[in-house]
Tab-separated table of C-alpha atoms in Angstrom:
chain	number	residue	atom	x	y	z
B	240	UNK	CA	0.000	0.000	0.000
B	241	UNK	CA	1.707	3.666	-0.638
B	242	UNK	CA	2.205	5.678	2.048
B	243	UNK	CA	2.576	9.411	1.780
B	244	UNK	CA	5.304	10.345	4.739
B	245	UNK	CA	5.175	14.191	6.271
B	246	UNK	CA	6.791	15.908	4.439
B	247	UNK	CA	7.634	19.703	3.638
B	248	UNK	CA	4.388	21.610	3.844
B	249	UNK	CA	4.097	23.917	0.654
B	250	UNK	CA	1.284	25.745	-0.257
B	251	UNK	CA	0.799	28.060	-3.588
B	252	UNK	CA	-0.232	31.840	-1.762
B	253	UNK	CA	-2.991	33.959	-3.483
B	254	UNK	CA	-3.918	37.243	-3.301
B	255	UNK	CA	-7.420	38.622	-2.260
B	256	UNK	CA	-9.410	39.863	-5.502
B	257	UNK	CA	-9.712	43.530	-5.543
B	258	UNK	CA	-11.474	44.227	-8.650
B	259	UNK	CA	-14.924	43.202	-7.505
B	260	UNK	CA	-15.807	46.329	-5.889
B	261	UNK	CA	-18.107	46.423	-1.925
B	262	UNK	CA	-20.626	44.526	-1.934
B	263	UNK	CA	-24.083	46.539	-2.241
B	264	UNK	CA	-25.407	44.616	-0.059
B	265	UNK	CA	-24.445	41.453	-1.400
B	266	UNK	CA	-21.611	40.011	-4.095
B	267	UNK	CA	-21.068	35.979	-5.257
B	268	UNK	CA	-17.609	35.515	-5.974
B	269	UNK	CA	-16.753	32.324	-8.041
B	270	UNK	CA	-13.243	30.419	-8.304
B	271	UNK	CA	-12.093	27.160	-8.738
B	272	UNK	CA	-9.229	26.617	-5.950
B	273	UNK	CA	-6.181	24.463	-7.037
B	274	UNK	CA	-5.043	22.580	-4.926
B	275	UNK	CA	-2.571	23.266	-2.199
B	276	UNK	CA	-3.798	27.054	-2.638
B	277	UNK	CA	-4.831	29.430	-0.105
B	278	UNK	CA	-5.592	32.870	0.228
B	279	UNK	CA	-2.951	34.962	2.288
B	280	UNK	CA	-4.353	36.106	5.942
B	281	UNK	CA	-6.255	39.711	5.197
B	282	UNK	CA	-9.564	41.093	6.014
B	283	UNK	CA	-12.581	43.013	4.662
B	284	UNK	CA	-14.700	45.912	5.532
B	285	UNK	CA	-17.415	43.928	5.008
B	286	UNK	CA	-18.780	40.284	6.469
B	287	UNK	CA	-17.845	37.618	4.452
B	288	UNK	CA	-19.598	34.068	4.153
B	289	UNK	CA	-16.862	31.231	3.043
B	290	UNK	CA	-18.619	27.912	1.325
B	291	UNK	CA	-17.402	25.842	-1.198
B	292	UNK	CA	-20.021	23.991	-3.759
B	293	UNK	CA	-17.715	21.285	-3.877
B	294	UNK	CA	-14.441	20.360	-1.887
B	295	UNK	CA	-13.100	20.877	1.308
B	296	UNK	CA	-12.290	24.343	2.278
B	297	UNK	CA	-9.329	25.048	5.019
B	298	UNK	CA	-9.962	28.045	7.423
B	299	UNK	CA	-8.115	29.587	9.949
B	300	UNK	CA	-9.331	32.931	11.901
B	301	UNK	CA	-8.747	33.707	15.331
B	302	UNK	CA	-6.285	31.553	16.397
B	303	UNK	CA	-8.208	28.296	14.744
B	304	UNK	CA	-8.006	26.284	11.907
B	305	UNK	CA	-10.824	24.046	10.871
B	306	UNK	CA	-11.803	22.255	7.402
B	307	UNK	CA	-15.243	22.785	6.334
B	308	UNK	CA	-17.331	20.440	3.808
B	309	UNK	CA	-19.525	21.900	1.460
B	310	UNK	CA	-22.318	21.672	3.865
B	311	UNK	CA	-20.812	23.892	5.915
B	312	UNK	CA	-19.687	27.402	5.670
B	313	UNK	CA	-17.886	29.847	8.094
B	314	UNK	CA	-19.256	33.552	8.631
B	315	UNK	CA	-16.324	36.254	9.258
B	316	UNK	CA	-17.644	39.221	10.460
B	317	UNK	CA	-16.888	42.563	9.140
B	318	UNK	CA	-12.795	42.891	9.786
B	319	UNK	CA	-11.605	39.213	11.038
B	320	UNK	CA	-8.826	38.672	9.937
B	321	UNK	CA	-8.751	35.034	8.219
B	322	UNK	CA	-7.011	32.960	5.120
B	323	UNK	CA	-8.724	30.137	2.983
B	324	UNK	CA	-7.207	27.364	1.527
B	325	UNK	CA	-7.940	23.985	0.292
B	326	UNK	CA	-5.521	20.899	0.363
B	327	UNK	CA	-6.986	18.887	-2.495
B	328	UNK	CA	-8.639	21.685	-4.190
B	329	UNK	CA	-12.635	23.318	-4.758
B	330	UNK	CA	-15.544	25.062	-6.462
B	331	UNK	CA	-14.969	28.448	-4.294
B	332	UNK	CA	-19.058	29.993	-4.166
B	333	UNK	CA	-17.949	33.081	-1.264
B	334	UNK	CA	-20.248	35.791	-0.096
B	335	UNK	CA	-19.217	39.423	0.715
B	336	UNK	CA	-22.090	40.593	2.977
B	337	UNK	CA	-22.139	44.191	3.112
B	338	UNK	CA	-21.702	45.714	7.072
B	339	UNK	CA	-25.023	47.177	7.183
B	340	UNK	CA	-27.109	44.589	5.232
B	341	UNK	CA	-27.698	42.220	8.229
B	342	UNK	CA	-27.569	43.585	11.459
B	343	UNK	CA	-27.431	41.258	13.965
B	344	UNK	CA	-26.536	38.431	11.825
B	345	UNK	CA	-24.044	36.365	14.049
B	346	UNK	CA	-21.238	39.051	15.609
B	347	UNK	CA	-18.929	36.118	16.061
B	348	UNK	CA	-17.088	34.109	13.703
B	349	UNK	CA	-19.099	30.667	13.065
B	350	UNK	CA	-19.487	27.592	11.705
B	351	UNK	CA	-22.905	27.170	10.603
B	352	UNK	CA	-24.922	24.703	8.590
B	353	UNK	CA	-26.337	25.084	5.016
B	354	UNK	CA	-29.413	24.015	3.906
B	355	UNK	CA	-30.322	22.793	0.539
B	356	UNK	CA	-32.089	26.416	0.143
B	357	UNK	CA	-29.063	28.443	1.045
B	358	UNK	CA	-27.080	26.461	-1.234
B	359	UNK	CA	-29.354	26.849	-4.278
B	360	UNK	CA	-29.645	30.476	-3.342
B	361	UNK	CA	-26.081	30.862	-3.394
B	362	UNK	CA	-25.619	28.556	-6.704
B	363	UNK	CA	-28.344	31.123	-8.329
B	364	UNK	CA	-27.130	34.325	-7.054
B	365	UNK	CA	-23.578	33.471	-8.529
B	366	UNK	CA	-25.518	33.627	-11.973
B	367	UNK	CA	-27.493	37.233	-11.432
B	368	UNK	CA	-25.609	39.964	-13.274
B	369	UNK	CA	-26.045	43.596	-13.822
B	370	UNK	CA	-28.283	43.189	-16.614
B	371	UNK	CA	-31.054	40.626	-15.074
B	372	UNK	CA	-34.201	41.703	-13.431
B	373	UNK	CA	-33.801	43.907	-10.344
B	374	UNK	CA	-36.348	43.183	-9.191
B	375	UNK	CA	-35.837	39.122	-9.105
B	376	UNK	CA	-31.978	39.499	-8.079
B	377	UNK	CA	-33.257	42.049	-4.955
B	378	UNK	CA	-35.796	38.739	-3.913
B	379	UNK	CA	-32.745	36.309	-4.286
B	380	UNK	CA	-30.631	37.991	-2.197
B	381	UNK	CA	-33.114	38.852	0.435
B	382	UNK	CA	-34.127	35.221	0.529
B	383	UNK	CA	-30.139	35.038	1.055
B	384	UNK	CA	-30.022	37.335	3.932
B	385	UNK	CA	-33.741	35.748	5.247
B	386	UNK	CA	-31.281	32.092	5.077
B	387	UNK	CA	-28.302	33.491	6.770
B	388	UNK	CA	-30.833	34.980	9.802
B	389	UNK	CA	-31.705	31.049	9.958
B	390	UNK	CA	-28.763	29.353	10.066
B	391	UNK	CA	-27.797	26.756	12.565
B	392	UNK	CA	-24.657	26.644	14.180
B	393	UNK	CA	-22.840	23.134	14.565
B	394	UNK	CA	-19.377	22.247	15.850
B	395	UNK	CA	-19.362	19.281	13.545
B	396	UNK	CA	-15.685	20.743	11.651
B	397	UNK	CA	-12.900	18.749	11.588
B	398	UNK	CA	-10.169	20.532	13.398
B	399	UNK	CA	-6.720	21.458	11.252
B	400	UNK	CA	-3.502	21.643	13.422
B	401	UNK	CA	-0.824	24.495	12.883
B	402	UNK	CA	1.968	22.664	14.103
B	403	UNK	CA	4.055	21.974	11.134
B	404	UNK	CA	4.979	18.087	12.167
B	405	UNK	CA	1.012	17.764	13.263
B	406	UNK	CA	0.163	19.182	9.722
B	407	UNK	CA	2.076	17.402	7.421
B	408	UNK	CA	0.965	14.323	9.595
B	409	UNK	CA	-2.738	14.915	9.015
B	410	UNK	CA	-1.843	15.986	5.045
B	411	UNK	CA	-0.529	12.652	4.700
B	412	UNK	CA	-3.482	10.846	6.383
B	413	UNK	CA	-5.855	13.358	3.830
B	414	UNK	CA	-3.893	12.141	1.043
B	415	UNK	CA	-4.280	8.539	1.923
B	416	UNK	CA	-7.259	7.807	4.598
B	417	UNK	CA	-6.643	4.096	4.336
B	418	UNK	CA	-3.311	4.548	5.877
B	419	UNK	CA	-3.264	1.822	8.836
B	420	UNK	CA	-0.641	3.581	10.852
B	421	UNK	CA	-0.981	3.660	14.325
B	422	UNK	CA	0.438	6.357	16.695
B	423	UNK	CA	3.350	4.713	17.703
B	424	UNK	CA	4.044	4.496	14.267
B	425	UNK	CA	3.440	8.073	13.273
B	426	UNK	CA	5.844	8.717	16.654
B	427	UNK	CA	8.803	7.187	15.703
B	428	UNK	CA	7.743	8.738	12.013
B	429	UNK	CA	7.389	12.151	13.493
B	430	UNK	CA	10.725	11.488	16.272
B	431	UNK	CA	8.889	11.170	19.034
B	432	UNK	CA	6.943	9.603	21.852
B	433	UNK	CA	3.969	8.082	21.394
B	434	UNK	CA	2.594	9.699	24.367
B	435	UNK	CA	3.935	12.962	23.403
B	436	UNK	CA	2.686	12.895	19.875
B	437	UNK	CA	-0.741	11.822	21.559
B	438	UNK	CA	-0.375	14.942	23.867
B	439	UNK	CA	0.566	17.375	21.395
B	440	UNK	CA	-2.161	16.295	19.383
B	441	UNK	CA	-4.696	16.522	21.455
B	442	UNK	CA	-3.818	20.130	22.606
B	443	UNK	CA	-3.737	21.545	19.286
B	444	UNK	CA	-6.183	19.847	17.878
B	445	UNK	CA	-8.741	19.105	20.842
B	446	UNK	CA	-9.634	15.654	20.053
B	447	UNK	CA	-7.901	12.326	19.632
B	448	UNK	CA	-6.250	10.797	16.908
B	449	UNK	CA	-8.379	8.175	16.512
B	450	UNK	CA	-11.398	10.206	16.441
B	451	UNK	CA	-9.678	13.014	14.046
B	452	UNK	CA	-9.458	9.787	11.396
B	453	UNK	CA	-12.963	9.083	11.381
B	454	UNK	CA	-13.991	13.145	11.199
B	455	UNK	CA	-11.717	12.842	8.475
B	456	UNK	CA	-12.825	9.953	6.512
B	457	UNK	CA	-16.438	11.819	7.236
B	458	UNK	CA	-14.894	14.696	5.461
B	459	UNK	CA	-13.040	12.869	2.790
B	460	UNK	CA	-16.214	11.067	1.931
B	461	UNK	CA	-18.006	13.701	1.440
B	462	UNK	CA	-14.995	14.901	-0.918
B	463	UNK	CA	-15.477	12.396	-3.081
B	464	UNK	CA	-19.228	11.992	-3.401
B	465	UNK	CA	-19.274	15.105	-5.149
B	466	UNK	CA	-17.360	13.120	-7.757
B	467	UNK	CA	-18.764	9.740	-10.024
B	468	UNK	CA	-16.624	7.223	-8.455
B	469	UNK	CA	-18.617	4.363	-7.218
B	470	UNK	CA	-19.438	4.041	-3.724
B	471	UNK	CA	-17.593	0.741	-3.355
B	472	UNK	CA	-14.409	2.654	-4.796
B	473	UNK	CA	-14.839	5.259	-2.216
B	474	UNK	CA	-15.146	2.405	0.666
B	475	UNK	CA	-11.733	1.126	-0.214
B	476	UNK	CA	-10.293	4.622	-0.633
B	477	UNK	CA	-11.390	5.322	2.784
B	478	UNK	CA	-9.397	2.129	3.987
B	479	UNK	CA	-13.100	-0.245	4.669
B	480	UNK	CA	-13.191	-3.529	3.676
B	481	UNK	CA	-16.755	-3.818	2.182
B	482	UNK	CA	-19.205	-0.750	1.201
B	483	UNK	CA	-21.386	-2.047	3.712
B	484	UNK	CA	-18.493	-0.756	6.240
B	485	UNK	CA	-18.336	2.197	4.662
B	486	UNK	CA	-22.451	3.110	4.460
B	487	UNK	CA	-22.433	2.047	7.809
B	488	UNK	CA	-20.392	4.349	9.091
B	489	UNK	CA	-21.223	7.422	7.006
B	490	UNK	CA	-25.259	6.773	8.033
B	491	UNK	CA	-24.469	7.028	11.518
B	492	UNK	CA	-22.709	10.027	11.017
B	493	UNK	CA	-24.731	11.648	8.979
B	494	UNK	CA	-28.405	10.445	9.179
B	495	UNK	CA	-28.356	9.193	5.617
B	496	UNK	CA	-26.994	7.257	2.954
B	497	UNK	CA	-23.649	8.062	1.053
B	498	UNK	CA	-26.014	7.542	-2.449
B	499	UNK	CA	-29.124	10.049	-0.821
B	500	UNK	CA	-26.176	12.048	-0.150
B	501	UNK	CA	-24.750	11.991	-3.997
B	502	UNK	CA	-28.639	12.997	-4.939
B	503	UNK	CA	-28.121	15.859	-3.108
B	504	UNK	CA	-25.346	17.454	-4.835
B	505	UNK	CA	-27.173	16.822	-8.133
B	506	UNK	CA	-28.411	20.320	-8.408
B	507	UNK	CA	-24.900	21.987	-8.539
């Protein structure tokens, strides 16, 4: 079986587009992310909404750095500072929210869930240019604001270290989720302890090990429904022996089916 090994963490930077103008009240930016890309850290005078359509987005703002799938997307109030990247690449679908166009609207950064709604609002308003109804783009993006009033917060992300030997451990384990390696292998891997990589871990990333694998098999699952490969392809990927493993697992995480899951990415 190959085995990626940590190795040298590099990452292409990008800069912030400044050609879109503020948002009045409310712009869609569209990019495809390469992978191994991120945005350098900056900030906006305006709140900004970070989703991907498809792919797995890497944040880090306040002192935190999470991975969010693309039912999930982070709200950065007006001034965070914060950088975006994505490891394996994504369909970048972003909001700038101007200041005053949602008062109230979650004054702390958050993860929060999006529904099938939100996501088709998005998906549309990405479309709307200058030319198109007024009146039908204003009703889009108020049912936009109306969605983001709505939202749910969850604490379902899968944490991303900053520690550069924690990193380019959990890069290799993104790379290759069937990678059997236990931690006292990834110890003497890393030069060190088992009980000090377990430590370290933990207190950077606030979970163990052996639960960050499964989060990330969640994630990486969800990765690569968004693509055609069959489900029993994606089982194996994963490291499962069966697809029955596999659904298993991914129905009691997420209360359905990886194939009702696959239907509902179909409108992207």
């Amino acid at each position: 079986m190959k085995r990626h090994a940590p190795g040298k963490v590099s990452w292409k930077s990008l800069e912030s587009p400044r050609d879109l103008g503020s948002p009045d009240p409310i712009i869609v930016r569209v990019q495809s992310l390469p992978a191994r890309s991120q945005f350098i850290e900056h900030s906006h005078s305006w709140n900004q909404l970070v989703y991907a359509v498809a792919g797995v987005l890497t944040v880090s703002a306040e002192g935190q750095s999470i991975a969010i799938s693309p039912e999930q997307a982070v709200w950065l109030p007006t001034g965070t500072k914060h950088s975006v990247g994505s490891l394996m690449g994504a369909e970048f679908r972003s909001l700038w929210v101007a200041h005053d166009a949602c008062p109230g609207i979650m004054p702390e950064v958050s993860v929060v869930e999006v529904s099938g709604l939100l996501r088709a609002l998005i998906i549309e308003g990405a479309t709307l240019s200058s030319v198109d109804d007024r009146d039908y783009a204003n009703r889009v993006v108020g049912l936009i604001l109306d969605q983001l009033r709505r939202a749910r917060t969850t604490s379902a992300v899968l944490p991303w270290p900053k520690n550069p030997s924690l990193l380019a451990l959990c890069e290799a384990l993104y790379a290759d989720p069937a990678d059997t390696r236990d931690v006292d292998e990834w110890g003497r891997e890393l030069g060190m302890s088992s009980r000090t990589l377990t430590r370290h871990f933990e207190q950077e990333v606030g979970m163990t090990l052996r639960a960050w694998r499964l989060r990330l098999r969640v994630f990486k699952a969800i990765e690569l429904l968004c693509g055609d490969a069959p489900i029993t392809d994606i089982a194996l990927d994963l490291g499962y022996a069966s697809a029955s493993a596999f659904i298993y697992m991914f129905r009691e995480e997420m209360g359905h089916s990886p194939l009702q899951y696959r239907r509902r990415l179909g409108g992207i």
